[in-house]
Amino acid sequence: MTHVNIELTINGTRRTTDVDVRTTLLDLLRDHFGLTGTKKGCDHGLCGACTVHLDGERVLSCLTLAVSVTGRTVRTIESAGDLAPVSEAFVHHDAFQCGYCTPGQIMSAQALLHEHARGDISAASFDEQRGMSPPCLTRGEIRERMAGNICRCGAYANIVAAIEDVSHR
């Protein structure tokens, strides 16, 4: 097994560690640093439970090798800060049931709000607005942008309502 020394910033703290080159970012966060808020769902990039932000963009940490993030910035659900409005909306709208997918849902929701604010279009926004991102997110657009996050309990309507609430603030 080949080990490599990596250095990265996680939730504002600079971290250095030796990792096996086969270690995923998900396993690095959970096993090396004890940040267990990021969940291992399918471990195949299909469910979104492991979503984190890498340099401000959402990624599936189960598909991202830890060695590929050296020198970069990772933000997980454990970083409170600007996640508070999204988290509060999830509570207010009862947007979770078992809660297993919630960290990934919240990280994706925060990312989609950022993507929409900077003008990124989605397939739904293109269809609905003929190529122009609407000033407010529509339910269809929220659903499309959250499509990579699965909720086994089926709390989708409440998740969409929570994101819609935050987007209108």
Short mmCIF file of N, CA and C in Angstrom, two decimals:
data_model
loop_
_atom_site.label_atom_id
_atom_site.label_comp_id
_atom_site.label_asym_id
_atom_site.label_seq_id
_atom_site.Cartn_x
_atom_site.Cartn_y
_atom_site.Cartn_z
N MET A 1 0.85 -1.19 0.00
CA MET A 1 0.00 0.00 0.00
C MET A 1 0.89 1.24 0.00
N THR A 2 0.53 2.17 -0.84
CA THR A 2 1.26 3.42 -0.94
C THR A 2 0.54 4.49 -0.14
N HIS A 3 1.29 5.16 0.72
CA HIS A 3 0.73 6.25 1.52
C HIS A 3 1.31 7.57 1.03
N VAL A 4 0.49 8.61 1.12
CA VAL A 4 0.88 9.94 0.68
C VAL A 4 0.50 10.92 1.77
N ASN A 5 1.32 11.93 1.97
CA ASN A 5 1.00 12.98 2.92
C ASN A 5 0.17 14.04 2.21
N ILE A 6 -0.98 14.37 2.77
CA ILE A 6 -1.82 15.41 2.17
C ILE A 6 -2.09 16.49 3.21
N GLU A 7 -2.33 17.67 2.69
CA GLU A 7 -2.68 18.82 3.53
C GLU A 7 -3.90 19.48 2.90
N LEU A 8 -4.91 19.75 3.72
CA LEU A 8 -6.11 20.40 3.24
C LEU A 8 -6.75 21.18 4.37
N THR A 9 -7.70 22.02 4.02
CA THR A 9 -8.43 22.79 5.02
C THR A 9 -9.83 22.19 5.11
N ILE A 10 -10.22 21.79 6.32
CA ILE A 10 -11.54 21.22 6.55
C ILE A 10 -12.27 22.11 7.55
N ASN A 11 -13.37 22.68 7.11
CA ASN A 11 -14.18 23.56 7.96
C ASN A 11 -13.35 24.65 8.62
N GLY A 12 -12.42 25.21 7.85
CA GLY A 12 -11.61 26.32 8.32
C GLY A 12 -10.35 25.94 9.07
N THR A 13 -10.12 24.66 9.30
CA THR A 13 -8.94 24.20 10.03
C THR A 13 -8.00 23.46 9.09
N ARG A 14 -6.73 23.88 9.08
CA ARG A 14 -5.72 23.24 8.23
C ARG A 14 -5.39 21.88 8.83
N ARG A 15 -5.42 20.83 8.01
CA ARG A 15 -5.16 19.47 8.48
C ARG A 15 -4.10 18.82 7.59
N THR A 16 -3.26 18.00 8.22
CA THR A 16 -2.25 17.23 7.51
C THR A 16 -2.34 15.79 7.99
N THR A 17 -2.24 14.85 7.06
CA THR A 17 -2.29 13.43 7.42
C THR A 17 -1.68 12.58 6.32
N ASP A 18 -1.30 11.37 6.69
CA ASP A 18 -0.86 10.37 5.71
C ASP A 18 -2.05 9.49 5.38
N VAL A 19 -2.30 9.27 4.10
CA VAL A 19 -3.41 8.41 3.68
C VAL A 19 -2.96 7.44 2.61
N ASP A 20 -3.62 6.31 2.60
CA ASP A 20 -3.45 5.35 1.51
C ASP A 20 -4.00 6.02 0.25
N VAL A 21 -3.36 5.86 -0.87
CA VAL A 21 -3.79 6.52 -2.10
C VAL A 21 -5.18 6.09 -2.55
N ARG A 22 -5.69 4.99 -2.00
CA ARG A 22 -7.03 4.50 -2.36
C ARG A 22 -8.12 5.07 -1.46
N THR A 23 -7.77 5.86 -0.47
CA THR A 23 -8.74 6.39 0.49
C THR A 23 -9.62 7.46 -0.16
N THR A 24 -10.92 7.34 0.04
CA THR A 24 -11.83 8.36 -0.48
C THR A 24 -11.89 9.53 0.50
N LEU A 25 -12.36 10.66 0.00
CA LEU A 25 -12.57 11.83 0.85
C LEU A 25 -13.56 11.49 1.96
N LEU A 26 -14.59 10.73 1.64
CA LEU A 26 -15.58 10.32 2.64
C LEU A 26 -14.91 9.57 3.79
N ASP A 27 -14.09 8.59 3.47
CA ASP A 27 -13.42 7.81 4.52
C ASP A 27 -12.40 8.66 5.28
N LEU A 28 -11.74 9.57 4.58
CA LEU A 28 -10.81 10.47 5.26
C LEU A 28 -11.55 11.31 6.30
N LEU A 29 -12.67 11.90 5.91
CA LEU A 29 -13.44 12.73 6.83
C LEU A 29 -13.93 11.93 8.03
N ARG A 30 -14.51 10.77 7.78
CA ARG A 30 -15.12 9.97 8.84
C ARG A 30 -14.09 9.24 9.69
N ASP A 31 -13.16 8.54 9.04
CA ASP A 31 -12.25 7.65 9.77
C ASP A 31 -11.00 8.34 10.30
N HIS A 32 -10.47 9.32 9.56
CA HIS A 32 -9.24 9.98 10.00
C HIS A 32 -9.52 11.19 10.89
N PHE A 33 -10.61 11.90 10.61
CA PHE A 33 -10.87 13.14 11.34
C PHE A 33 -12.12 13.10 12.20
N GLY A 34 -12.85 12.00 12.22
CA GLY A 34 -14.02 11.85 13.09
C GLY A 34 -15.20 12.73 12.74
N LEU A 35 -15.26 13.20 11.50
CA LEU A 35 -16.37 14.04 11.05
C LEU A 35 -17.45 13.12 10.46
N THR A 36 -18.28 12.59 11.32
CA THR A 36 -19.23 11.55 10.92
C THR A 36 -20.57 12.10 10.44
N GLY A 37 -20.71 13.41 10.35
CA GLY A 37 -21.94 13.99 9.81
C GLY A 37 -22.15 13.65 8.35
N THR A 38 -21.07 13.53 7.61
CA THR A 38 -21.14 13.12 6.21
C THR A 38 -21.39 11.62 6.20
N LYS A 39 -22.45 11.20 5.57
CA LYS A 39 -22.89 9.80 5.65
C LYS A 39 -22.43 8.96 4.47
N LYS A 40 -22.18 7.69 4.76
CA LYS A 40 -21.90 6.71 3.71
C LYS A 40 -23.21 6.01 3.43
N GLY A 41 -23.81 6.35 2.31
CA GLY A 41 -25.08 5.74 1.93
C GLY A 41 -24.83 4.55 1.04
N CYS A 42 -24.72 4.81 -0.25
CA CYS A 42 -24.55 3.72 -1.22
C CYS A 42 -23.08 3.41 -1.49
N ASP A 43 -22.19 4.38 -1.26
CA ASP A 43 -20.76 4.26 -1.53
C ASP A 43 -20.48 4.05 -3.03
N HIS A 44 -21.44 4.48 -3.86
CA HIS A 44 -21.29 4.38 -5.32
C HIS A 44 -21.65 5.67 -6.04
N GLY A 45 -21.86 6.76 -5.30
CA GLY A 45 -22.18 8.04 -5.93
C GLY A 45 -23.60 8.17 -6.43
N LEU A 46 -24.50 7.36 -5.91
CA LEU A 46 -25.87 7.37 -6.42
C LEU A 46 -26.88 8.05 -5.50
N CYS A 47 -26.56 8.20 -4.21
CA CYS A 47 -27.59 8.65 -3.26
C CYS A 47 -27.42 10.08 -2.75
N GLY A 48 -26.21 10.62 -2.78
CA GLY A 48 -25.99 11.99 -2.34
C GLY A 48 -25.80 12.17 -0.85
N ALA A 49 -25.85 11.11 -0.05
CA ALA A 49 -25.70 11.24 1.41
C ALA A 49 -24.32 11.76 1.80
N CYS A 50 -23.35 11.58 0.93
CA CYS A 50 -21.96 11.96 1.23
C CYS A 50 -21.58 13.33 0.66
N THR A 51 -22.56 14.13 0.25
CA THR A 51 -22.27 15.41 -0.39
C THR A 51 -21.56 16.37 0.56
N VAL A 52 -20.45 16.94 0.11
CA VAL A 52 -19.71 17.98 0.81
C VAL A 52 -19.37 19.07 -0.20
N HIS A 53 -18.82 20.17 0.28
CA HIS A 53 -18.38 21.24 -0.63
C HIS A 53 -16.86 21.18 -0.73
N LEU A 54 -16.37 21.21 -1.95
CA LEU A 54 -14.94 21.24 -2.23
C LEU A 54 -14.66 22.52 -2.98
N ASP A 55 -13.92 23.43 -2.35
CA ASP A 55 -13.66 24.75 -2.92
C ASP A 55 -14.97 25.43 -3.34
N GLY A 56 -16.01 25.25 -2.53
CA GLY A 56 -17.29 25.91 -2.75
C GLY A 56 -18.24 25.20 -3.68
N GLU A 57 -17.84 24.08 -4.26
CA GLU A 57 -18.70 23.32 -5.17
C GLU A 57 -19.05 21.99 -4.53
N ARG A 58 -20.28 21.52 -4.76
CA ARG A 58 -20.67 20.24 -4.17
C ARG A 58 -20.04 19.08 -4.92
N VAL A 59 -19.59 18.10 -4.14
CA VAL A 59 -19.02 16.88 -4.69
C VAL A 59 -19.53 15.70 -3.88
N LEU A 60 -19.48 14.54 -4.49
CA LEU A 60 -19.80 13.30 -3.80
C LEU A 60 -18.49 12.77 -3.22
N SER A 61 -18.38 12.82 -1.91
CA SER A 61 -17.10 12.48 -1.28
C SER A 61 -16.76 11.00 -1.39
N CYS A 62 -17.75 10.14 -1.65
CA CYS A 62 -17.45 8.71 -1.82
C CYS A 62 -16.76 8.43 -3.15
N LEU A 63 -16.86 9.36 -4.09
CA LEU A 63 -16.24 9.18 -5.41
C LEU A 63 -14.97 10.03 -5.58
N THR A 64 -14.61 10.78 -4.55
CA THR A 64 -13.47 11.69 -4.63
C THR A 64 -12.31 11.12 -3.83
N LEU A 65 -11.19 10.89 -4.49
CA LEU A 65 -10.02 10.38 -3.78
C LEU A 65 -9.42 11.48 -2.91
N ALA A 66 -9.04 11.12 -1.69
CA ALA A 66 -8.48 12.08 -0.76
C ALA A 66 -7.22 12.74 -1.32
N VAL A 67 -6.39 11.99 -2.03
CA VAL A 67 -5.15 12.57 -2.57
C VAL A 67 -5.44 13.66 -3.59
N SER A 68 -6.63 13.66 -4.17
CA SER A 68 -6.95 14.67 -5.18
C SER A 68 -7.36 16.00 -4.56
N VAL A 69 -7.53 16.05 -3.25
CA VAL A 69 -7.98 17.29 -2.62
C VAL A 69 -6.88 17.99 -1.83
N THR A 70 -5.65 17.53 -1.96
CA THR A 70 -4.57 18.17 -1.23
C THR A 70 -4.45 19.63 -1.64
N GLY A 71 -4.32 20.50 -0.65
CA GLY A 71 -4.22 21.93 -0.89
C GLY A 71 -5.56 22.62 -1.07
N ARG A 72 -6.65 21.88 -0.99
CA ARG A 72 -7.97 22.44 -1.27
C ARG A 72 -8.77 22.62 0.02
N THR A 73 -9.97 23.19 -0.11
CA THR A 73 -10.82 23.49 1.04
C THR A 73 -12.08 22.64 0.99
N VAL A 74 -12.35 21.95 2.08
CA VAL A 74 -13.52 21.08 2.21
C VAL A 74 -14.41 21.64 3.30
N ARG A 75 -15.71 21.66 3.03
CA ARG A 75 -16.68 22.07 4.04
C ARG A 75 -17.69 20.95 4.19
N THR A 76 -17.94 20.55 5.43
CA THR A 76 -18.87 19.47 5.73
C THR A 76 -20.06 20.03 6.51
N ILE A 77 -21.02 19.17 6.79
CA ILE A 77 -22.21 19.56 7.54
C ILE A 77 -21.84 20.08 8.93
N GLU A 78 -20.69 19.70 9.45
CA GLU A 78 -20.29 20.15 10.79
C GLU A 78 -19.96 21.64 10.84
N SER A 79 -19.76 22.26 9.68
CA SER A 79 -19.48 23.70 9.67
C SER A 79 -20.81 24.44 9.71
N ALA A 80 -21.09 25.07 10.81
CA ALA A 80 -22.39 25.73 10.99
C ALA A 80 -22.52 26.92 10.04
N GLY A 81 -22.09 28.08 10.45
CA GLY A 81 -22.06 29.27 9.61
C GLY A 81 -23.28 29.52 8.77
N ASP A 82 -23.06 29.65 7.46
CA ASP A 82 -24.15 30.01 6.56
C ASP A 82 -25.07 28.84 6.23
N LEU A 83 -24.85 27.68 6.83
CA LEU A 83 -25.79 26.56 6.65
C LEU A 83 -27.01 26.74 7.54
N ALA A 84 -26.93 27.63 8.54
CA ALA A 84 -28.01 27.79 9.51
C ALA A 84 -29.37 28.07 8.87
N PRO A 85 -29.50 29.00 7.92
CA PRO A 85 -30.83 29.23 7.34
C PRO A 85 -31.42 27.98 6.68
N VAL A 86 -30.59 27.21 5.99
CA VAL A 86 -31.08 25.99 5.35
C VAL A 86 -31.46 24.97 6.41
N SER A 87 -30.62 24.78 7.41
CA SER A 87 -30.91 23.83 8.48
C SER A 87 -32.20 24.21 9.21
N GLU A 88 -32.36 25.49 9.51
CA GLU A 88 -33.57 25.96 10.19
C GLU A 88 -34.82 25.72 9.34
N ALA A 89 -34.70 25.94 8.03
CA ALA A 89 -35.84 25.70 7.14
C ALA A 89 -36.19 24.22 7.08
N PHE A 90 -35.17 23.35 7.11
CA PHE A 90 -35.44 21.91 7.14
C PHE A 90 -36.22 21.54 8.40
N VAL A 91 -35.85 22.12 9.53
CA VAL A 91 -36.57 21.84 10.78
C VAL A 91 -37.99 22.40 10.69
N HIS A 92 -38.12 23.64 10.26
CA HIS A 92 -39.42 24.30 10.18
C HIS A 92 -40.39 23.54 9.27
N HIS A 93 -39.89 23.02 8.16
CA HIS A 93 -40.74 22.33 7.18
C HIS A 93 -40.76 20.81 7.37
N ASP A 94 -40.17 20.34 8.46
CA ASP A 94 -40.12 18.89 8.74
C ASP A 94 -39.59 18.15 7.51
N ALA A 95 -38.46 18.61 7.01
CA ALA A 95 -37.91 18.10 5.75
C ALA A 95 -37.00 16.89 5.95
N PHE A 96 -37.22 16.16 6.99
CA PHE A 96 -36.47 14.92 7.20
C PHE A 96 -37.32 13.99 8.05
N GLN A 97 -37.08 12.72 7.89
CA GLN A 97 -37.79 11.75 8.73
C GLN A 97 -36.75 10.96 9.51
N CYS A 98 -36.09 10.01 8.90
CA CYS A 98 -35.07 9.27 9.65
C CYS A 98 -33.82 10.13 9.85
N GLY A 99 -33.59 11.08 8.94
CA GLY A 99 -32.46 12.00 9.07
C GLY A 99 -31.16 11.54 8.45
N TYR A 100 -31.11 10.32 7.95
CA TYR A 100 -29.85 9.82 7.42
C TYR A 100 -29.35 10.63 6.22
N CYS A 101 -30.24 11.00 5.34
CA CYS A 101 -29.85 11.74 4.13
C CYS A 101 -29.72 13.24 4.38
N THR A 102 -30.17 13.71 5.53
CA THR A 102 -30.26 15.15 5.79
C THR A 102 -28.96 15.91 5.60
N PRO A 103 -27.81 15.44 6.10
CA PRO A 103 -26.57 16.21 5.87
C PRO A 103 -26.29 16.43 4.39
N GLY A 104 -26.43 15.39 3.58
CA GLY A 104 -26.21 15.53 2.14
C GLY A 104 -27.24 16.42 1.49
N GLN A 105 -28.49 16.32 1.95
CA GLN A 105 -29.56 17.18 1.42
C GLN A 105 -29.25 18.65 1.73
N ILE A 106 -28.84 18.94 2.95
CA ILE A 106 -28.55 20.32 3.35
C ILE A 106 -27.35 20.86 2.58
N MET A 107 -26.31 20.05 2.43
CA MET A 107 -25.13 20.51 1.68
C MET A 107 -25.49 20.77 0.22
N SER A 108 -26.31 19.92 -0.37
CA SER A 108 -26.75 20.13 -1.77
C SER A 108 -27.65 21.34 -1.87
N ALA A 109 -28.55 21.51 -0.91
CA ALA A 109 -29.45 22.66 -0.92
C ALA A 109 -28.67 23.96 -0.86
N GLN A 110 -27.68 24.03 0.02
CA GLN A 110 -26.85 25.24 0.13
C GLN A 110 -26.12 25.49 -1.19
N ALA A 111 -25.61 24.42 -1.79
CA ALA A 111 -24.90 24.56 -3.06
C ALA A 111 -25.82 25.03 -4.17
N LEU A 112 -27.03 24.48 -4.25
CA LEU A 112 -27.93 24.88 -5.34
C LEU A 112 -28.35 26.34 -5.18
N LEU A 113 -28.49 26.81 -3.95
CA LEU A 113 -28.81 28.23 -3.74
C LEU A 113 -27.67 29.11 -4.25
N HIS A 114 -26.45 28.69 -4.01
CA HIS A 114 -25.27 29.42 -4.49
C HIS A 114 -25.20 29.37 -6.02
N GLU A 115 -25.43 28.18 -6.58
CA GLU A 115 -25.38 28.03 -8.04
C GLU A 115 -26.43 28.91 -8.72
N HIS A 116 -27.63 28.93 -8.17
CA HIS A 116 -28.70 29.74 -8.74
C HIS A 116 -28.36 31.23 -8.63
N ALA A 117 -27.83 31.63 -7.46
CA ALA A 117 -27.49 33.04 -7.23
C ALA A 117 -26.42 33.54 -8.21
N ARG A 118 -25.51 32.68 -8.60
CA ARG A 118 -24.47 33.12 -9.54
C ARG A 118 -24.92 32.98 -11.00
N GLY A 119 -26.13 32.47 -11.22
CA GLY A 119 -26.69 32.44 -12.56
C GLY A 119 -26.56 31.12 -13.30
N ASP A 120 -26.09 30.07 -12.62
CA ASP A 120 -26.02 28.77 -13.28
C ASP A 120 -27.43 28.32 -13.63
N ILE A 121 -27.61 27.85 -14.85
CA ILE A 121 -28.93 27.36 -15.22
C ILE A 121 -28.97 25.84 -15.08
N SER A 122 -30.16 25.32 -14.94
CA SER A 122 -30.37 23.88 -14.88
C SER A 122 -31.24 23.50 -16.07
N ALA A 123 -31.44 22.22 -16.24
CA ALA A 123 -32.32 21.78 -17.33
C ALA A 123 -33.72 22.34 -17.13
N ALA A 124 -34.19 22.36 -15.89
CA ALA A 124 -35.54 22.88 -15.61
C ALA A 124 -35.61 24.38 -15.86
N SER A 125 -34.60 25.12 -15.46
CA SER A 125 -34.65 26.57 -15.68
C SER A 125 -34.57 26.87 -17.17
N PHE A 126 -33.82 26.10 -17.91
CA PHE A 126 -33.73 26.29 -19.34
C PHE A 126 -35.08 26.03 -20.00
N ASP A 127 -35.72 24.94 -19.60
CA ASP A 127 -37.03 24.61 -20.16
C ASP A 127 -38.08 25.63 -19.77
N GLU A 128 -38.06 26.06 -18.50
CA GLU A 128 -39.10 26.96 -18.01
C GLU A 128 -38.90 28.39 -18.48
N GLN A 129 -37.67 28.81 -18.67
CA GLN A 129 -37.41 30.22 -18.96
C GLN A 129 -36.69 30.46 -20.29
N ARG A 130 -36.62 29.44 -21.12
CA ARG A 130 -35.94 29.56 -22.43
C ARG A 130 -34.53 30.10 -22.29
N GLY A 131 -33.76 29.47 -21.37
CA GLY A 131 -32.35 29.82 -21.25
C GLY A 131 -32.04 30.88 -20.23
N MET A 132 -33.03 31.45 -19.59
CA MET A 132 -32.77 32.49 -18.59
C MET A 132 -33.08 31.94 -17.21
N SER A 133 -32.18 32.11 -16.29
CA SER A 133 -32.43 31.66 -14.93
C SER A 133 -33.45 32.59 -14.28
N PRO A 134 -34.55 32.04 -13.75
CA PRO A 134 -35.57 32.89 -13.16
C PRO A 134 -35.07 33.54 -11.88
N PRO A 135 -35.64 34.70 -11.51
CA PRO A 135 -35.18 35.39 -10.30
C PRO A 135 -35.43 34.55 -9.05
N CYS A 136 -36.47 33.75 -9.03
CA CYS A 136 -36.76 32.87 -7.89
C CYS A 136 -36.74 31.44 -8.39
N LEU A 137 -36.25 30.56 -7.55
CA LEU A 137 -36.25 29.15 -7.90
C LEU A 137 -37.68 28.63 -7.94
N THR A 138 -37.98 27.86 -8.96
CA THR A 138 -39.28 27.21 -9.04
C THR A 138 -39.17 25.84 -8.38
N ARG A 139 -40.31 25.26 -8.04
CA ARG A 139 -40.30 23.91 -7.46
C ARG A 139 -39.69 22.90 -8.42
N GLY A 140 -40.00 23.05 -9.69
CA GLY A 140 -39.43 22.15 -10.69
C GLY A 140 -37.92 22.25 -10.76
N GLU A 141 -37.43 23.47 -10.68
CA GLU A 141 -35.99 23.66 -10.72
C GLU A 141 -35.32 23.11 -9.47
N ILE A 142 -35.94 23.31 -8.31
CA ILE A 142 -35.38 22.76 -7.07
C ILE A 142 -35.32 21.24 -7.17
N ARG A 143 -36.39 20.64 -7.64
CA ARG A 143 -36.41 19.17 -7.78
C ARG A 143 -35.30 18.69 -8.73
N GLU A 144 -35.14 19.39 -9.83
CA GLU A 144 -34.12 18.98 -10.80
C GLU A 144 -32.72 19.14 -10.20
N ARG A 145 -32.47 20.24 -9.53
CA ARG A 145 -31.14 20.49 -8.95
C ARG A 145 -30.84 19.57 -7.77
N MET A 146 -31.85 19.02 -7.13
CA MET A 146 -31.66 18.11 -5.99
C MET A 146 -31.78 16.64 -6.41
N ALA A 147 -31.88 16.37 -7.70
CA ALA A 147 -32.15 15.01 -8.18
C ALA A 147 -31.11 13.99 -7.74
N GLY A 148 -29.90 14.39 -7.46
CA GLY A 148 -28.86 13.45 -7.05
C GLY A 148 -28.91 13.06 -5.58
N ASN A 149 -29.86 13.59 -4.84
CA ASN A 149 -29.99 13.29 -3.42
C ASN A 149 -31.26 12.48 -3.18
N ILE A 150 -31.09 11.28 -2.69
CA ILE A 150 -32.21 10.38 -2.47
C ILE A 150 -32.61 10.39 -0.99
N CYS A 151 -33.93 10.42 -0.75
CA CYS A 151 -34.49 10.30 0.59
C CYS A 151 -35.32 9.03 0.61
N ARG A 152 -34.86 8.03 1.33
CA ARG A 152 -35.58 6.75 1.37
C ARG A 152 -36.93 6.88 2.05
N CYS A 153 -37.08 7.89 2.90
CA CYS A 153 -38.35 8.09 3.61
C CYS A 153 -39.38 8.84 2.75
N GLY A 154 -38.92 9.49 1.70
CA GLY A 154 -39.84 10.19 0.80
C GLY A 154 -40.27 11.56 1.27
N ALA A 155 -39.39 12.30 1.94
CA ALA A 155 -39.72 13.64 2.44
C ALA A 155 -39.49 14.72 1.38
N TYR A 156 -39.56 14.35 0.12
CA TYR A 156 -39.22 15.27 -0.96
C TYR A 156 -40.05 16.56 -0.97
N ALA A 157 -41.33 16.47 -0.76
CA ALA A 157 -42.17 17.68 -0.79
C ALA A 157 -41.73 18.66 0.28
N ASN A 158 -41.38 18.17 1.44
CA ASN A 158 -40.95 19.04 2.53
C ASN A 158 -39.55 19.60 2.29
N ILE A 159 -38.69 18.81 1.66
CA ILE A 159 -37.35 19.28 1.31
C ILE A 159 -37.46 20.42 0.31
N VAL A 160 -38.28 20.24 -0.71
CA VAL A 160 -38.49 21.29 -1.71
C VAL A 160 -39.07 22.54 -1.05
N ALA A 161 -40.03 22.37 -0.15
CA ALA A 161 -40.63 23.52 0.54
C ALA A 161 -39.60 24.26 1.37
N ALA A 162 -38.71 23.54 2.03
CA ALA A 162 -37.67 24.18 2.84
C ALA A 162 -36.72 24.99 1.97
N ILE A 163 -36.30 24.43 0.85
CA ILE A 163 -35.39 25.13 -0.05
C ILE A 163 -36.09 26.34 -0.67
N GLU A 164 -37.32 26.16 -1.06
CA GLU A 164 -38.10 27.25 -1.62
C GLU A 164 -38.22 28.41 -0.61
N ASP A 165 -38.44 28.07 0.64
CA ASP A 165 -38.54 29.06 1.71
C ASP A 165 -37.25 29.87 1.82
N VAL A 166 -36.12 29.19 1.86
CA VAL A 166 -34.83 29.88 1.98
C VAL A 166 -34.55 30.72 0.73
N SER A 167 -34.93 30.23 -0.43
CA SER A 167 -34.65 30.96 -1.66
C SER A 167 -35.43 32.25 -1.79
N HIS A 168 -36.56 32.36 -1.08
CA HIS A 168 -37.39 33.56 -1.14
C HIS A 168 -37.05 34.59 -0.06
N ARG A 169 -36.06 34.30 0.74
CA ARG A 169 -35.66 35.24 1.81
C ARG A 169 -34.81 36.35 1.26
#
